[in-house]
Amino acid sequence: MLSNIFNYDNPVWRFMGKFCDILLLNILWTLCSIPIVTIGASTTAVYYVTLKLVRDEEGPTVRSFFRSFKENFKQATVIWLILLVAGLLIGFDLYFFLMLRTGASAFRTVMVAIFGAFALIYLFIALFIFPLQARFYNSVKRTFLNAFFVSVRHCFHSLGLIGIDIALPLVALFFLPILQPILFLFGFPLVAFINSFAIVGVFDKYMPKEEEPEETELPEPEQPLI
């Protein structure tokens, strides 16, 4: 009885171990994201670890985080800066037309719909691009293309994850304040961990079984991803 309780392979201990890893990841992600420009690399590193946690491929959390942070720093930073600029432009245009008080209402409605669609596509890409960067080796351009095609092809997964990611902080803020300390302690890595369960299922469809994930490239998006 006692041997089962203190067995580290016990599901309860494994569950607690994962949440300790997420707590540690939140500290690492927060510290490594302070310069702002490094958010892409730190987010990629978080997904590198959470995707392994979901697959029960646990390793040294700190070492795995910084390994991914170092290896993906340059490319993840470029991706993050592109996303940042694109997000600011889309957000400004959407806000401008939402607040537009003059001009034809039909024109305003059309422009809001257009930039609303851009915003949704932007969220789709942002949802998958850092997990893709963490798990597959590709160029920046191809990573963006793969993020677009994978997120659109699995649009129900994308919509569900966006809904969860938005609902979780809203529920904690307005309906269940008891969740606020949990979100504060575990932060973004908790969201990444939840997302990783669905993302792993999507990635498995493109993962050749005979190759290791870190050495695998997604197929050309012009062929099997469409």
PDB file of C-alpha atoms in Angstrom:
ATOM      1  CA  MET A   1       0.000   0.000   0.000  1.00  0.00           C
ATOM      2  CA  LEU A   2       2.656   2.516   1.098  1.00  0.00           C
ATOM      3  CA  SER A   3       4.951   1.458  -1.714  1.00  0.00           C
ATOM      4  CA  ASN A   4       2.217   2.329  -4.237  1.00  0.00           C
ATOM      5  CA  ILE A   5       1.615   5.709  -2.610  1.00  0.00           C
ATOM      6  CA  PHE A   6       5.283   6.707  -2.746  1.00  0.00           C
ATOM      7  CA  ASN A   7       5.903   5.176  -6.164  1.00  0.00           C
ATOM      8  CA  TYR A   8       6.860   8.007  -8.534  1.00  0.00           C
ATOM      9  CA  ASP A   9       5.086   6.177 -11.371  1.00  0.00           C
ATOM     10  CA  ASN A  10       1.840   6.590  -9.457  1.00  0.00           C
ATOM     11  CA  PRO A  11      -0.623   8.656 -11.577  1.00  0.00           C
ATOM     12  CA  VAL A  12      -1.141  11.103  -8.704  1.00  0.00           C
ATOM     13  CA  TRP A  13       2.596  11.791  -8.409  1.00  0.00           C
ATOM     14  CA  ARG A  14       2.944  12.083 -12.169  1.00  0.00           C
ATOM     15  CA  PHE A  15       0.043  14.556 -12.253  1.00  0.00           C
ATOM     16  CA  MET A  16       1.583  16.626  -9.478  1.00  0.00           C
ATOM     17  CA  GLY A  17       4.959  16.458 -11.183  1.00  0.00           C
ATOM     18  CA  LYS A  18       3.519  17.913 -14.385  1.00  0.00           C
ATOM     19  CA  PHE A  19       2.012  20.837 -12.521  1.00  0.00           C
ATOM     20  CA  CYS A  20       5.308  21.489 -10.757  1.00  0.00           C
ATOM     21  CA  ASP A  21       6.889  21.590 -14.217  1.00  0.00           C
ATOM     22  CA  ILE A  22       4.236  24.077 -15.386  1.00  0.00           C
ATOM     23  CA  LEU A  23       4.853  26.246 -12.320  1.00  0.00           C
ATOM     24  CA  LEU A  24       8.568  26.247 -13.091  1.00  0.00           C
ATOM     25  CA  LEU A  25       7.857  26.981 -16.745  1.00  0.00           C
ATOM     26  CA  ASN A  26       5.814  30.023 -15.756  1.00  0.00           C
ATOM     27  CA  ILE A  27       8.781  31.437 -13.857  1.00  0.00           C
ATOM     28  CA  LEU A  28      11.134  30.771 -16.778  1.00  0.00           C
ATOM     29  CA  TRP A  29       8.698  32.126 -19.377  1.00  0.00           C
ATOM     30  CA  THR A  30       8.052  35.297 -17.385  1.00  0.00           C
ATOM     31  CA  LEU A  31      11.733  36.029 -16.795  1.00  0.00           C
ATOM     32  CA  CYS A  32      12.738  35.265 -20.384  1.00  0.00           C
ATOM     33  CA  SER A  33       9.873  37.356 -21.813  1.00  0.00           C
ATOM     34  CA  ILE A  34      10.720  40.553 -19.897  1.00  0.00           C
ATOM     35  CA  PRO A  35      12.794  42.018 -22.783  1.00  0.00           C
ATOM     36  CA  ILE A  36       9.604  41.684 -24.941  1.00  0.00           C
ATOM     37  CA  VAL A  37      11.607  40.873 -28.071  1.00  0.00           C
ATOM     38  CA  THR A  38      12.347  37.416 -26.628  1.00  0.00           C
ATOM     39  CA  ILE A  39       8.692  36.432 -26.166  1.00  0.00           C
ATOM     40  CA  GLY A  40       8.778  34.327 -29.337  1.00  0.00           C
ATOM     41  CA  ALA A  41      11.742  32.262 -28.188  1.00  0.00           C
ATOM     42  CA  SER A  42      10.377  31.790 -24.660  1.00  0.00           C
ATOM     43  CA  THR A  43       6.922  30.806 -25.972  1.00  0.00           C
ATOM     44  CA  THR A  44       8.502  28.291 -28.336  1.00  0.00           C
ATOM     45  CA  ALA A  45      10.504  26.864 -25.430  1.00  0.00           C
ATOM     46  CA  VAL A  46       7.333  26.520 -23.330  1.00  0.00           C
ATOM     47  CA  TYR A  47       5.607  24.563 -26.104  1.00  0.00           C
ATOM     48  CA  TYR A  48       8.691  22.425 -26.574  1.00  0.00           C
ATOM     49  CA  VAL A  49       8.334  21.281 -22.956  1.00  0.00           C
ATOM     50  CA  THR A  50       4.513  21.063 -22.774  1.00  0.00           C
ATOM     51  CA  LEU A  51       4.305  18.976 -25.941  1.00  0.00           C
ATOM     52  CA  LYS A  52       6.738  16.559 -24.301  1.00  0.00           C
ATOM     53  CA  LEU A  53       4.738  16.584 -21.056  1.00  0.00           C
ATOM     54  CA  VAL A  54       1.565  15.642 -22.916  1.00  0.00           C
ATOM     55  CA  ARG A  55       3.426  12.798 -24.639  1.00  0.00           C
ATOM     56  CA  ASP A  56       4.862  11.656 -21.285  1.00  0.00           C
ATOM     57  CA  GLU A  57       8.359  12.391 -22.584  1.00  0.00           C
ATOM     58  CA  GLU A  58       9.381  14.287 -19.460  1.00  0.00           C
ATOM     59  CA  GLY A  59      12.975  15.363 -19.154  1.00  0.00           C
ATOM     60  CA  PRO A  60      14.841  18.048 -17.204  1.00  0.00           C
ATOM     61  CA  THR A  61      12.457  20.995 -17.518  1.00  0.00           C
ATOM     62  CA  VAL A  62      15.002  23.782 -17.141  1.00  0.00           C
ATOM     63  CA  ARG A  63      17.498  22.149 -19.488  1.00  0.00           C
ATOM     64  CA  SER A  64      14.812  21.414 -22.099  1.00  0.00           C
ATOM     65  CA  PHE A  65      13.482  24.971 -21.899  1.00  0.00           C
ATOM     66  CA  PHE A  66      16.845  26.629 -22.419  1.00  0.00           C
ATOM     67  CA  ARG A  67      17.850  24.117 -25.087  1.00  0.00           C
ATOM     68  CA  SER A  68      14.826  25.095 -27.159  1.00  0.00           C
ATOM     69  CA  PHE A  69      15.232  28.775 -26.275  1.00  0.00           C
ATOM     70  CA  LYS A  70      18.796  28.764 -27.591  1.00  0.00           C
ATOM     71  CA  GLU A  71      18.175  26.642 -30.698  1.00  0.00           C
ATOM     72  CA  ASN A  72      15.052  28.533 -31.804  1.00  0.00           C
ATOM     73  CA  PHE A  73      15.998  32.019 -30.632  1.00  0.00           C
ATOM     74  CA  LYS A  74      16.768  33.614 -33.992  1.00  0.00           C
ATOM     75  CA  GLN A  75      13.894  32.161 -35.998  1.00  0.00           C
ATOM     76  CA  ALA A  76      11.309  32.399 -33.193  1.00  0.00           C
ATOM     77  CA  THR A  77      12.254  36.046 -32.668  1.00  0.00           C
ATOM     78  CA  VAL A  78      11.704  36.820 -36.354  1.00  0.00           C
ATOM     79  CA  ILE A  79       8.324  35.058 -36.220  1.00  0.00           C
ATOM     80  CA  TRP A  80       7.351  36.967 -33.078  1.00  0.00           C
ATOM     81  CA  LEU A  81       8.288  40.356 -34.564  1.00  0.00           C
ATOM     82  CA  ILE A  82       6.286  39.623 -37.720  1.00  0.00           C
ATOM     83  CA  LEU A  83       3.289  38.590 -35.607  1.00  0.00           C
ATOM     84  CA  LEU A  84       3.666  41.686 -33.420  1.00  0.00           C
ATOM     85  CA  VAL A  85       3.684  44.100 -36.356  1.00  0.00           C
ATOM     86  CA  ALA A  86       0.836  42.281 -38.133  1.00  0.00           C
ATOM     87  CA  GLY A  87      -1.215  42.158 -34.934  1.00  0.00           C
ATOM     88  CA  LEU A  88      -0.770  45.886 -34.318  1.00  0.00           C
ATOM     89  CA  LEU A  89      -1.804  46.728 -37.879  1.00  0.00           C
ATOM     90  CA  ILE A  90      -4.874  44.471 -37.841  1.00  0.00           C
ATOM     91  CA  GLY A  91      -5.856  45.673 -34.369  1.00  0.00           C
ATOM     92  CA  PHE A  92      -5.533  49.339 -35.348  1.00  0.00           C
ATOM     93  CA  ASP A  93      -7.543  48.911 -38.560  1.00  0.00           C
ATOM     94  CA  LEU A  94     -10.270  46.929 -36.799  1.00  0.00           C
ATOM     95  CA  TYR A  95     -10.479  49.503 -34.003  1.00  0.00           C
ATOM     96  CA  PHE A  96     -10.541  52.375 -36.533  1.00  0.00           C
ATOM     97  CA  PHE A  97     -13.484  51.005 -38.489  1.00  0.00           C
ATOM     98  CA  LEU A  98     -15.348  49.951 -35.351  1.00  0.00           C
ATOM     99  CA  MET A  99     -15.056  53.498 -34.021  1.00  0.00           C
ATOM    100  CA  LEU A 100     -15.757  55.147 -37.391  1.00  0.00           C
ATOM    101  CA  ARG A 101     -18.704  57.484 -36.921  1.00  0.00           C
ATOM    102  CA  THR A 102     -18.882  58.975 -40.408  1.00  0.00           C
ATOM    103  CA  GLY A 103     -19.310  57.496 -43.847  1.00  0.00           C
ATOM    104  CA  ALA A 104     -21.655  54.878 -45.225  1.00  0.00           C
ATOM    105  CA  SER A 105     -22.654  52.238 -42.700  1.00  0.00           C
ATOM    106  CA  ALA A 106     -22.428  49.548 -45.395  1.00  0.00           C
ATOM    107  CA  PHE A 107     -18.778  50.428 -46.044  1.00  0.00           C
ATOM    108  CA  ARG A 108     -18.038  50.363 -42.317  1.00  0.00           C
ATOM    109  CA  THR A 109     -19.715  46.966 -41.957  1.00  0.00           C
ATOM    110  CA  VAL A 110     -17.777  45.504 -44.881  1.00  0.00           C
ATOM    111  CA  MET A 111     -14.438  46.763 -43.568  1.00  0.00           C
ATOM    112  CA  VAL A 112     -15.158  45.472 -40.058  1.00  0.00           C
ATOM    113  CA  ALA A 113     -16.024  42.067 -41.541  1.00  0.00           C
ATOM    114  CA  ILE A 114     -12.835  42.016 -43.630  1.00  0.00           C
ATOM    115  CA  PHE A 115     -10.507  42.930 -40.762  1.00  0.00           C
ATOM    116  CA  GLY A 116     -12.457  40.664 -38.420  1.00  0.00           C
ATOM    117  CA  ALA A 117     -11.681  37.801 -40.798  1.00  0.00           C
ATOM    118  CA  PHE A 118      -8.025  38.865 -40.851  1.00  0.00           C
ATOM    119  CA  ALA A 119      -8.037  38.883 -37.056  1.00  0.00           C
ATOM    120  CA  LEU A 120      -9.443  35.343 -36.943  1.00  0.00           C
ATOM    121  CA  ILE A 121      -6.832  34.083 -39.415  1.00  0.00           C
ATOM    122  CA  TYR A 122      -4.195  35.851 -37.339  1.00  0.00           C
ATOM    123  CA  LEU A 123      -5.362  34.011 -34.199  1.00  0.00           C
ATOM    124  CA  PHE A 124      -5.372  30.693 -36.092  1.00  0.00           C
ATOM    125  CA  ILE A 125      -1.768  31.198 -37.182  1.00  0.00           C
ATOM    126  CA  ALA A 126      -0.624  32.468 -33.763  1.00  0.00           C
ATOM    127  CA  LEU A 127      -2.163  29.408 -32.114  1.00  0.00           C
ATOM    128  CA  PHE A 128      -0.075  26.908 -34.089  1.00  0.00           C
ATOM    129  CA  ILE A 129       3.053  28.747 -35.175  1.00  0.00           C
ATOM    130  CA  PHE A 130       5.079  28.465 -31.968  1.00  0.00           C
ATOM    131  CA  PRO A 131       4.217  24.789 -31.391  1.00  0.00           C
ATOM    132  CA  LEU A 132       5.271  24.165 -35.007  1.00  0.00           C
ATOM    133  CA  GLN A 133       8.512  26.035 -34.439  1.00  0.00           C
ATOM    134  CA  ALA A 134       9.110  23.989 -31.288  1.00  0.00           C
ATOM    135  CA  ARG A 135       8.427  20.616 -32.899  1.00  0.00           C
ATOM    136  CA  PHE A 136       9.476  20.875 -36.553  1.00  0.00           C
ATOM    137  CA  TYR A 137      12.451  22.282 -38.422  1.00  0.00           C
ATOM    138  CA  ASN A 138      11.362  24.634 -41.233  1.00  0.00           C
ATOM    139  CA  SER A 139      12.102  28.082 -42.623  1.00  0.00           C
ATOM    140  CA  VAL A 140      10.168  31.087 -41.316  1.00  0.00           C
ATOM    141  CA  LYS A 141       8.088  31.289 -44.489  1.00  0.00           C
ATOM    142  CA  ARG A 142       7.227  27.610 -44.458  1.00  0.00           C
ATOM    143  CA  THR A 143       6.409  27.719 -40.748  1.00  0.00           C
ATOM    144  CA  PHE A 144       3.896  30.495 -41.417  1.00  0.00           C
ATOM    145  CA  LEU A 145       2.403  28.561 -44.329  1.00  0.00           C
ATOM    146  CA  ASN A 146       2.155  25.375 -42.305  1.00  0.00           C
ATOM    147  CA  ALA A 147       0.578  27.247 -39.388  1.00  0.00           C
ATOM    148  CA  PHE A 148      -2.036  28.675 -41.744  1.00  0.00           C
ATOM    149  CA  PHE A 149      -2.864  25.418 -43.548  1.00  0.00           C
ATOM    150  CA  VAL A 150      -2.845  23.246 -40.422  1.00  0.00           C
ATOM    151  CA  SER A 151      -5.017  25.665 -38.429  1.00  0.00           C
ATOM    152  CA  VAL A 152      -7.531  26.056 -41.265  1.00  0.00           C
ATOM    153  CA  ARG A 153      -7.601  22.342 -42.054  1.00  0.00           C
ATOM    154  CA  HIS A 154      -8.279  21.637 -38.372  1.00  0.00           C
ATOM    155  CA  CYS A 155     -10.474  24.706 -37.929  1.00  0.00           C
ATOM    156  CA  PHE A 156     -12.703  23.079 -35.295  1.00  0.00           C
ATOM    157  CA  HIS A 157      -9.643  22.394 -33.153  1.00  0.00           C
ATOM    158  CA  SER A 158      -8.512  25.982 -33.714  1.00  0.00           C
ATOM    159  CA  LEU A 159     -11.881  27.502 -32.819  1.00  0.00           C
ATOM    160  CA  GLY A 160     -12.208  25.282 -29.765  1.00  0.00           C
ATOM    161  CA  LEU A 161      -8.753  26.185 -28.470  1.00  0.00           C
ATOM    162  CA  ILE A 162      -9.296  29.903 -29.069  1.00  0.00           C
ATOM    163  CA  GLY A 163     -12.590  29.646 -27.196  1.00  0.00           C
ATOM    164  CA  ILE A 164     -10.926  27.894 -24.251  1.00  0.00           C
ATOM    165  CA  ASP A 165      -7.990  30.312 -24.187  1.00  0.00           C
ATOM    166  CA  ILE A 166     -10.356  33.299 -24.088  1.00  0.00           C
ATOM    167  CA  ALA A 167     -12.917  31.749 -21.740  1.00  0.00           C
ATOM    168  CA  LEU A 168     -10.416  30.612 -19.104  1.00  0.00           C
ATOM    169  CA  PRO A 169      -9.245  34.083 -17.987  1.00  0.00           C
ATOM    170  CA  LEU A 170     -12.757  35.543 -18.396  1.00  0.00           C
ATOM    171  CA  VAL A 171     -14.286  32.865 -16.159  1.00  0.00           C
ATOM    172  CA  ALA A 172     -11.540  33.392 -13.579  1.00  0.00           C
ATOM    173  CA  LEU A 173     -11.967  37.165 -13.701  1.00  0.00           C
ATOM    174  CA  PHE A 174     -15.753  37.466 -13.601  1.00  0.00           C
ATOM    175  CA  PHE A 175     -17.270  34.186 -12.387  1.00  0.00           C
ATOM    176  CA  LEU A 176     -14.774  32.096 -10.393  1.00  0.00           C
ATOM    177  CA  PRO A 177     -12.300  34.372  -8.602  1.00  0.00           C
ATOM    178  CA  ILE A 178     -10.887  31.276  -6.868  1.00  0.00           C
ATOM    179  CA  LEU A 179      -9.187  30.439 -10.185  1.00  0.00           C
ATOM    180  CA  GLN A 180      -7.264  33.701 -10.282  1.00  0.00           C
ATOM    181  CA  PRO A 181      -4.416  32.557  -7.979  1.00  0.00           C
ATOM    182  CA  ILE A 182      -4.104  29.387 -10.081  1.00  0.00           C
ATOM    183  CA  LEU A 183      -3.782  31.392 -13.297  1.00  0.00           C
ATOM    184  CA  PHE A 184      -1.305  33.713 -11.604  1.00  0.00           C
ATOM    185  CA  LEU A 185       0.860  30.798 -10.452  1.00  0.00           C
ATOM    186  CA  PHE A 186       0.770  28.816 -13.684  1.00  0.00           C
ATOM    187  CA  GLY A 187       0.197  31.625 -16.190  1.00  0.00           C
ATOM    188  CA  PHE A 188       0.646  31.134 -19.924  1.00  0.00           C
ATOM    189  CA  PRO A 189       2.338  27.698 -19.612  1.00  0.00           C
ATOM    190  CA  LEU A 190      -0.940  26.321 -18.212  1.00  0.00           C
ATOM    191  CA  VAL A 191      -2.738  27.545 -21.342  1.00  0.00           C
ATOM    192  CA  ALA A 192       0.024  26.045 -23.503  1.00  0.00           C
ATOM    193  CA  PHE A 193      -0.262  22.745 -21.619  1.00  0.00           C
ATOM    194  CA  ILE A 194      -4.033  22.618 -22.202  1.00  0.00           C
ATOM    195  CA  ASN A 195      -3.571  23.523 -25.872  1.00  0.00           C
ATOM    196  CA  SER A 196      -0.884  20.874 -26.263  1.00  0.00           C
ATOM    197  CA  PHE A 197      -3.366  18.009 -25.778  1.00  0.00           C
ATOM    198  CA  ALA A 198      -5.206  19.012 -28.963  1.00  0.00           C
ATOM    199  CA  ILE A 199      -2.069  20.125 -30.805  1.00  0.00           C
ATOM    200  CA  VAL A 200      -0.342  16.772 -30.250  1.00  0.00           C
ATOM    201  CA  GLY A 201      -3.324  15.021 -31.826  1.00  0.00           C
ATOM    202  CA  VAL A 202      -3.056  17.301 -34.866  1.00  0.00           C
ATOM    203  CA  PHE A 203       0.726  16.943 -35.174  1.00  0.00           C
ATOM    204  CA  ASP A 204       0.527  13.142 -34.995  1.00  0.00           C
ATOM    205  CA  LYS A 205      -1.245  13.188 -38.365  1.00  0.00           C
ATOM    206  CA  TYR A 206       1.884  14.667 -39.966  1.00  0.00           C
ATOM    207  CA  MET A 207       4.565  12.879 -37.974  1.00  0.00           C
ATOM    208  CA  PRO A 208       6.330  10.054 -39.846  1.00  0.00           C
ATOM    209  CA  LYS A 209       6.619   7.213 -37.347  1.00  0.00           C
ATOM    210  CA  GLU A 210      10.147   6.269 -38.314  1.00  0.00           C
ATOM    211  CA  GLU A 211      11.625   9.703 -37.614  1.00  0.00           C
ATOM    212  CA  GLU A 212      12.218  11.623 -34.418  1.00  0.00           C
ATOM    213  CA  PRO A 213       9.961  14.686 -34.028  1.00  0.00           C
ATOM    214  CA  GLU A 214      12.839  17.176 -33.752  1.00  0.00           C
ATOM    215  CA  GLU A 215      14.274  16.059 -37.080  1.00  0.00           C
ATOM    216  CA  THR A 216      10.971  15.974 -38.942  1.00  0.00           C
ATOM    217  CA  GLU A 217       9.652  18.491 -41.418  1.00  0.00           C
ATOM    218  CA  LEU A 218       6.007  18.949 -42.174  1.00  0.00           C
ATOM    219  CA  PRO A 219       5.009  18.056 -45.737  1.00  0.00           C
ATOM    220  CA  GLU A 220       4.876  20.793 -48.320  1.00  0.00           C
ATOM    221  CA  PRO A 221       1.653  22.723 -47.637  1.00  0.00           C
ATOM    222  CA  GLU A 222       0.832  22.856 -51.323  1.00  0.00           C
ATOM    223  CA  GLN A 223       0.288  19.078 -51.350  1.00  0.00           C
ATOM    224  CA  PRO A 224      -0.891  17.035 -48.366  1.00  0.00           C
ATOM    225  CA  LEU A 225      -1.981  19.930 -46.122  1.00  0.00           C
ATOM    226  CA  ILE A 226      -4.685  21.115 -48.491  1.00  0.00           C
TER     227      ILE A 226
END
